[in-house]
Amino acid sequence: MATLNVAEVVHELGRLGATDRAVAFRLLAKDRAVEVFEDLDPALQAELVASLHGHAAAIFAALDPDDRAALLDEVPAGVARRLLAALPPDEHAATTALLGYPEDSAGRRMSPEVVAVPVGTTVGDTIAQVRAAGDDAETVYVVPVVADGRRVRGVVSLRRLVLTDPATPVDAVMSPATTVRATDDAEHAANVVRDGGFVGVPVVDGEDRLVGVLTVDDAMRVLEAEDDEDSARTGGAEPLRRPYLSVSVLGLVRSRVVWLLMLIVAASLTVGVQSYFEDELAQVVALALFVPLLIGTGGNAGSQAATTVVRASAVGDVRTGDVARVVGREMLTGLLLGLTLATVGVGPAMLVAGPAIGLVLALTVVAVCTLATTVGSSVPLLAKRVGIDPAIVSAPFISTFVDTTGLIVYFSIAKAVLGI
Amino acid sequence: MATLNVAEVVHELGRLGATDRAVAFRLLAKDRAVEVFEDLDPALQAELVASLHGHAAAIFAALDPDDRAALLDEVPAGVARRLLAALPPDEHAATTALLGYPEDSAGRRMSPEVVAVPVGTTVGDTIAQVRAAGDDAETVYVVPVVADGRRVRGVVSLRRLVLTDPATPVDAVMSPATTVRATDDAEHAANVVRDGGFVGVPVVDGEDRLVGVLTVDDAMRVLEAEDDEDSARTGGAEPLRRPYLSVSVLGLVRSRVVWLLMLIVAASLTVGVQSYFEDELAQVVALALFVPLLIGTGGNAGSQAATTVVRASAVGDVRTGDVARVVGREMLTGLLLGLTLATVGVGPAMLVAGPAIGLVLALTVVAVCTLATTVGSSVPLLAKRVGIDPAIVSAPFISTFVDTTGLIVYFSIAKAVLGI
């Protein structure tokens, strides 16, 4: 292929600096520019809009209402007002309706321009309505069937419509609808779309009335953004919210420095603990040799448990009601892991450090692994229960916490066994 | 709603033990059972098949060929042979064709039963072909337009077909096709579907001939499995490949113990390093107090860099050719992070440990942060270049490596500054 397709152009733009990107974007033909713009990250869209002046309003008007709402979240308030004001009245109404839903809700991400038909409509008439909507409706692959004030009674796919005799009433061929609430968390709604393998899912208000459809491509974007966020926080940083190479070095520093500072403050507890046991350390310097190994192992066991539980909770395999069951399983897992490591490692440890310190190490490994998996699994789930993103209190915080408590366990066992 | 929908049934089944799951599954009506089965994890499908005896063949025949291929990867070879043998001849052919592509390739995950039309076909005739295929074709939302021995010339969406006058030739309304190769990595192909917001993408062979379509729901599953894998390995464990609560405690131990053992072997290098500097440690016991804090900070900085780069590489934002650029950025980021932490922390450190050790700590933090981001970003990218999953050499390995080298840096700086 001689020319790049839209996805490739989007990718290449994401790798350029802001100025080069603006120049490259202006070189695109108008129709292509709109397609490319639609697929860019909202953060990059916002930058482009700021640099496009006159062209911005035309491109903005060509977007779907949900893409418009996402962009408005990114640009400064003054720019947002100007862009909204330039919209034709009906587009304006569709966009402000979306902005009425809370951020990160399904309502913000849905397509409000939906073809829906009342119960009793024939398949032929339904197809005619799809035709009449033309390119205005963002999705026509899922047609909700409604009754009684837009309450959803079922859905019929465009595929089913094409396969069915036109005189059949839609109710005869519709399937029961899986719906989500407009106020539902967007991630939950996107999981519903993915788990069911749907092309789209009707979105309803508090009284079960149809307000839009969450389409599969919007769901995929929601999940990608959530995965970005979980992945960044698991690594102890804030999500970048835009392609890596388009972020400046200062931007990278900004996404990480607060986490590092918080973690270093938490880690300074380890200094306190070791100062408290300084006499024992001075008496048996050999104890110091194994500190990095022990706290490293505790950190690893804790981060395994935390990562597993955070992920299981993100995909919906584990719910907040499962805390006791999950923590019980993880505690037992940690105990078995600790016993395995102690059994395998006790020989070499005794050879290196003598039988007494070898025993201390073996006992500490068992205790620290059990502690780490217990903390690593319970803290994220408890955080979720009180409304904190479980990914925030994941691996790095667990490691730091386990470092401190692990040291207390280590020196306490050493004091008891060695009699110091 | 009084009854659970398919997605909810799938979810609840994933939370049961193997025996309860088999019993609950047998209670489902036949048609519903097939729908539920389709959406289950392949690992759970394999277990069910083993427990279903006579029913298994019927359910197996009702699956789409790509779902069948995924299931065959999970069941024992003997069971796979029996299931394949019981298939009608055409279904048998479609399934074995898929099994000819390498594991984790787009060819394994595509739908081979596709409606495609030659260039010149009218829209009306194309719709007629979609109708004729009926429920046999897994996807009809994307109709490839072919010429010259099934070479893909474009695609037309079912939506466009419905909106267009039946007498128009499809070539007049088709769009240029973004295609993927059957031998492409499934994750890459799924990223193409997601980034372009496609309902499906034609899959072609080495000579650009159409062999199938990768649909958006299959793409979402591929990406979910890849995210599971990346997330598990970032946390230092093997992916579970099935819902968390359906994994036994021994299964959890198995997914983690090899990683923990390897990491503990690597971490034993820290014991060696500290033994080497044991004299210095005995002379200035205060040095030992800051070891957990320093290596924790190095580990955190390294895991931030590794996680960011692994993710950017998974979504395609960073390629293996970008190694130099990425590592340069990360090195600078690490230097700036280290300088910030040193500036903020040097005051408290001097108060606690005196000016000399305070200086040692400040210098070490700068060096360790720079080292950590450099290693954290380069190792995953280099691993990818030689064909190793970058997530494997992520956070836990980086931390362990940084622990060891960080200790060498720390004691060397201490020797130089303190003159010991």
Coordinates of N, CA, C and O in Angstrom, one line a residue, chain B residues 286-384:
Chain B
A286 N 25.6 2.5 60.8 CA 24.6 3.4 60.4 C 24.3 3.2 58.9 O 23.2 3.4 58.4
L287 N 25.3 2.7 58.1 CA 25.1 2.5 56.7 C 23.9 1.5 56.5 O 23.2 1.6 55.5
A288 N 23.9 0.5 57.3 CA 22.9 -0.6 57.1 C 21.5 0.0 57.3 O 20.5 -0.5 56.7
L289 N 21.3 1.0 58.1 CA 20.0 1.5 58.4 C 19.2 2.0 57.1 O 18.0 1.9 57.0
F290 N 20.0 2.5 56.1 CA 19.4 3.1 54.9 C 19.3 2.1 53.8 O 18.7 2.5 52.7
V291 N 19.8 0.9 53.9 CA 19.7 0.0 52.8 C 18.3 -0.3 52.3 O 18.0 -0.2 51.1
P292 N 17.3 -0.6 53.2 CA 16.0 -0.9 52.6 C 15.4 0.3 51.9 O 14.8 0.2 50.9
L293 N 15.6 1.5 52.5 CA 15.1 2.7 51.9 C 15.7 3.0 50.5 O 15.0 3.2 49.5
L294 N 17.0 2.8 50.4 CA 17.7 3.1 49.1 C 17.3 2.0 48.0 O 16.9 2.4 46.9
I295 N 17.3 0.8 48.4 CA 17.0 -0.2 47.3 C 15.5 -0.2 47.0 O 15.1 -0.4 45.9
G296 N 14.7 0.2 48.0 CA 13.2 0.3 47.8 C 13.0 1.4 46.7 O 12.2 1.3 45.8
T297 N 13.7 2.6 46.9 CA 13.5 3.7 46.0 C 14.0 3.3 44.6 O 13.3 3.6 43.6
G298 N 15.2 2.6 44.5 CA 15.6 2.2 43.2 C 14.6 1.2 42.6 O 14.3 1.4 41.4
G299 N 14.1 0.3 43.4 CA 13.1 -0.6 42.8 C 11.9 0.1 42.3 O 11.4 -0.2 41.2
N300 N 11.4 1.1 43.1 CA 10.2 1.8 42.6 C 10.5 2.6 41.4 O 9.7 2.6 40.4
A301 N 11.6 3.3 41.3 CA 11.9 4.1 40.1 C 12.1 3.1 38.9 O 11.6 3.4 37.8
G302 N 12.7 2.0 39.1 CA 12.9 1.0 38.0 C 11.6 0.4 37.6 O 11.3 0.3 36.4
S303 N 10.7 0.2 38.5 CA 9.4 -0.5 38.2 C 8.5 0.5 37.5 O 7.7 0.2 36.6
Q304 N 8.6 1.8 37.8 CA 7.8 2.9 37.1 C 8.3 2.9 35.6 O 7.4 2.8 34.7
A305 N 9.6 2.9 35.4 CA 10.1 2.9 34.0 C 9.7 1.7 33.3 O 9.2 1.7 32.1
A306 N 9.9 0.5 33.9 CA 9.6 -0.8 33.2 C 8.1 -0.9 32.9 O 7.8 -1.2 31.8
T307 N 7.3 -0.5 33.8 CA 5.8 -0.7 33.6 C 5.4 0.2 32.5 O 4.6 -0.1 31.6
T308 N 5.9 1.5 32.5 CA 5.5 2.4 31.4 C 5.9 1.9 30.1 O 5.1 2.0 29.1
V309 N 7.1 1.4 30.0 CA 7.7 1.0 28.7 C 7.0 -0.3 28.2 O 6.7 -0.4 27.0
V310 N 6.8 -1.2 29.1 CA 6.1 -2.4 28.7 C 4.7 -2.1 28.2 O 4.3 -2.7 27.1
R311 N 4.0 -1.3 28.9 CA 2.6 -0.9 28.4 C 2.7 -0.2 27.1 O 1.9 -0.5 26.2
A312 N 3.6 0.8 26.9 CA 3.7 1.5 25.7 C 4.0 0.6 24.5 O 3.5 0.8 23.4
S313 N 4.8 -0.4 24.8 CA 5.2 -1.4 23.8 C 4.0 -2.3 23.5 O 3.7 -2.7 22.3
A314 N 3.2 -2.7 24.5 CA 2.0 -3.6 24.3 C 1.0 -2.9 23.4 O 0.4 -3.5 22.6
V315 N 0.7 -1.6 23.6 CA -0.3 -0.9 22.8 C 0.3 -0.4 21.5 O -0.4 0.3 20.7
G316 N 1.6 -0.6 21.3 CA 2.2 -0.2 20.0 C 2.7 1.2 19.9 O 3.1 1.7 18.9
D317 N 2.7 1.9 21.0 CA 3.2 3.3 21.0 C 4.7 3.4 20.9 O 5.3 4.4 20.4
V318 N 5.4 2.3 21.3 CA 6.9 2.2 21.2 C 7.2 1.0 20.5 O 6.6 -0.1 20.7
R319 N 8.2 1.1 19.6 CA 8.6 -0.1 18.8 C 10.1 -0.4 19.2 O 10.7 0.4 19.8
T320 N 10.5 -1.6 18.7 CA 11.9 -2.0 19.1 C 12.9 -1.0 18.5 O 14.0 -0.8 19.1
G321 N 12.6 -0.4 17.4 CA 13.5 0.6 16.8 C 13.7 1.8 17.7 O 14.6 2.6 17.4
D322 N 12.8 2.0 18.6 CA 12.9 3.2 19.4 C 13.8 3.1 20.7 O 13.8 4.0 21.5
V323 N 14.5 2.0 20.8 CA 15.3 1.7 22.0 C 16.1 3.0 22.5 O 16.0 3.4 23.6
A324 N 16.9 3.5 21.5 CA 17.8 4.5 21.9 C 17.1 5.8 22.4 O 17.4 6.3 23.5
R325 N 16.0 6.1 21.7 CA 15.3 7.3 22.0 C 14.6 7.2 23.4 O 14.7 8.1 24.3
V326 N 14.0 6.0 23.6 CA 13.3 5.7 24.9 C 14.3 5.7 26.1 O 14.1 6.4 27.1
V327 N 15.4 5.0 25.9 CA 16.4 4.9 27.0 C 17.0 6.3 27.3 O 17.2 6.6 28.5
G328 N 17.3 7.1 26.3 CA 17.8 8.4 26.5 C 16.8 9.3 27.4 O 17.2 9.9 28.3
R329 N 15.5 9.2 27.0 CA 14.5 9.9 27.8 C 14.4 9.4 29.2 O 14.3 10.2 30.1
E330 N 14.5 8.1 29.4 CA 14.3 7.6 30.7 C 15.5 7.9 31.6 O 15.4 8.1 32.8
M331 N 16.7 7.9 31.0 CA 17.9 8.2 31.7 C 17.8 9.6 32.3 O 18.0 9.9 33.5
L332 N 17.4 10.5 31.4 CA 17.2 11.9 31.8 C 16.1 12.0 32.9 O 16.2 12.7 33.9
T333 N 15.0 11.3 32.7 CA 13.9 11.3 33.7 C 14.4 10.8 35.0 O 14.1 11.4 36.1
G334 N 15.2 9.7 35.0 CA 15.8 9.2 36.3 C 16.7 10.2 37.0 O 16.6 10.3 38.2
L335 N 17.5 10.9 36.2 CA 18.4 11.9 36.7 C 17.6 13.0 37.4 O 17.9 13.4 38.6
L336 N 16.6 13.5 36.7 CA 15.7 14.5 37.3 C 15.0 14.0 38.6 O 14.9 14.8 39.6
L337 N 14.5 12.8 38.5 CA 13.8 12.3 39.7 C 14.8 12.2 40.9 O 14.5 12.5 42.0
G338 N 16.0 11.6 40.6 CA 17.0 11.5 41.6 C 17.4 12.8 42.2 O 17.5 12.9 43.5
L339 N 17.6 13.8 41.4 CA 18.0 15.2 41.9 C 16.8 15.7 42.8 O 17.1 16.3 43.8
T340 N 15.6 15.5 42.3 CA 14.4 16.0 43.1 C 14.4 15.3 44.5 O 14.3 16.0 45.6
L341 N 14.5 14.0 44.5 CA 14.5 13.3 45.8 C 15.6 13.7 46.7 O 15.5 13.8 47.9
A342 N 16.8 13.8 46.1 CA 18.0 14.2 46.9 C 17.8 15.6 47.5 O 18.1 15.8 48.7
T343 N 17.3 16.5 46.7 CA 17.1 17.9 47.2 C 16.1 17.9 48.3 O 16.4 18.5 49.4
V344 N 15.0 17.2 48.2 CA 14.0 17.2 49.2 C 14.5 16.4 50.4 O 14.2 16.8 51.6
G345 N 15.2 15.3 50.2 CA 15.5 14.4 51.3 C 16.8 14.7 52.0 O 17.0 14.2 53.1
V346 N 17.7 15.6 51.4 CA 19.0 15.7 52.0 C 19.0 16.3 53.4 O 19.8 16.0 54.3
G347 N 18.1 17.3 53.6 CA 17.9 17.9 54.9 C 17.6 16.9 56.0 O 18.4 16.7 56.9
P348 N 16.5 16.2 55.9 CA 16.1 15.2 56.9 C 17.3 14.2 57.1 O 17.6 13.8 58.2
A349 N 17.9 13.7 56.0 CA 18.9 12.7 56.1 C 20.1 13.2 56.9 O 20.7 12.4 57.7
M350 N 20.5 14.4 56.7 CA 21.6 15.0 57.4 C 21.3 15.1 58.9 O 22.2 14.8 59.7
L351 N 20.1 15.5 59.2 CA 19.7 15.6 60.6 C 19.7 14.2 61.3 O 20.2 14.1 62.4
V352 N 19.3 13.2 60.6 CA 19.2 11.9 61.2 C 20.6 11.2 61.3 O 21.0 10.6 62.3
A353 N 21.4 11.4 60.2 CA 22.6 10.6 60.0 C 23.9 11.4 60.0 O 25.0 10.8 59.9
G354 N 23.8 12.7 60.1 CA 25.0 13.5 60.0 C 25.3 13.9 58.6 O 24.9 13.2 57.7
P355 N 26.2 15.0 58.4 CA 26.4 15.5 57.1 C 27.1 14.5 56.2 O 26.8 14.4 55.0
A356 N 28.1 13.7 56.7 CA 28.8 12.8 55.8 C 27.9 11.7 55.2 O 27.8 11.6 54.0
I357 N 27.2 11.0 56.1 CA 26.3 10.0 55.6 C 25.2 10.6 54.8 O 24.7 10.0 53.8
G358 N 24.7 11.8 55.1 CA 23.7 12.5 54.4 C 24.2 12.8 52.9 O 23.4 12.5 52.0
L359 N 25.4 13.1 52.8 CA 26.0 13.3 51.4 C 26.0 12.0 50.6 O 25.6 12.0 49.5
V360 N 26.5 10.9 51.3 CA 26.5 9.6 50.7 C 25.1 9.3 50.2 O 24.9 8.8 49.0
L361 N 24.1 9.5 51.0 CA 22.7 9.1 50.7 C 22.2 9.9 49.5 O 21.7 9.4 48.5
A362 N 22.5 11.3 49.5 CA 22.1 12.1 48.4 C 22.7 11.7 47.1 O 22.0 11.5 46.0
L363 N 24.0 11.4 47.1 CA 24.7 11.0 45.8 C 24.1 9.6 45.4 O 23.9 9.4 44.2
T364 N 23.9 8.7 46.3 CA 23.4 7.4 46.0 C 22.0 7.5 45.3 O 21.8 6.8 44.4
V365 N 21.2 8.3 45.9 CA 19.8 8.4 45.4 C 19.8 8.8 43.9 O 19.1 8.3 43.0
V366 N 20.7 9.8 43.6 CA 20.8 10.3 42.2 C 21.2 9.2 41.3 O 20.7 8.9 40.2
A367 N 22.3 8.5 41.7 CA 22.9 7.4 40.9 C 21.9 6.3 40.7 O 21.7 5.8 39.6
V368 N 21.3 5.9 41.8 CA 20.4 4.7 41.8 C 19.2 5.0 40.9 O 18.7 4.1 40.2
C369 N 18.6 6.2 41.0 CA 17.4 6.5 40.2 C 17.7 6.5 38.7 O 17.0 6.0 37.9
T370 N 18.9 7.1 38.4 CA 19.3 7.1 37.0 C 19.5 5.7 36.5 O 19.1 5.3 35.4
L371 N 20.2 4.9 37.3 CA 20.5 3.5 36.9 C 19.2 2.7 36.7 O 19.0 2.0 35.8
A372 N 18.3 2.9 37.7 CA 17.0 2.2 37.7 C 16.2 2.5 36.4 O 15.6 1.5 35.8
T373 N 16.0 3.7 36.1 CA 15.2 4.0 34.9 C 15.9 3.6 33.6 O 15.2 3.1 32.7
T374 N 17.2 3.6 33.6 CA 17.9 3.2 32.4 C 17.7 1.7 32.2 O 17.3 1.2 31.1
V375 N 18.0 0.9 33.3 CA 17.8 -0.5 33.2 C 16.3 -0.9 33.0 O 16.0 -1.7 32.1
G376 N 15.4 -0.2 33.7 CA 14.0 -0.5 33.6 C 13.4 -0.3 32.3 O 12.5 -1.0 31.9
S377 N 14.0 0.7 31.5 CA 13.4 0.9 30.2 C 14.1 0.1 29.1 O 13.5 -0.4 28.1
S378 N 15.5 -0.1 29.3 CA 16.2 -0.8 28.2 C 16.0 -2.3 28.2 O 15.8 -2.9 27.1
V379 N 16.0 -2.9 29.4 CA 15.9 -4.4 29.4 C 14.6 -4.9 28.8 O 14.7 -5.8 27.9
P380 N 13.4 -4.4 29.1 CA 12.2 -4.9 28.4 C 12.3 -4.7 26.9 O 11.9 -5.6 26.1
L381 N 12.8 -3.6 26.4 CA 12.8 -3.4 25.0 C 13.8 -4.3 24.3 O 13.6 -4.8 23.2
L382 N 15.0 -4.5 24.9 CA 16.0 -5.4 24.4 C 15.4 -6.8 24.4 O 15.6 -7.6 23.4
A383 N 14.7 -7.2 25.5 CA 14.1 -8.5 25.5 C 13.1 -8.7 24.3 O 13.2 -9.7 23.7
K384 N 12.3 -7.7 24.1 CA 11.4 -7.8 23.0 C 12.1 -8.0 21.6 O 11.7 -8.8 20.8

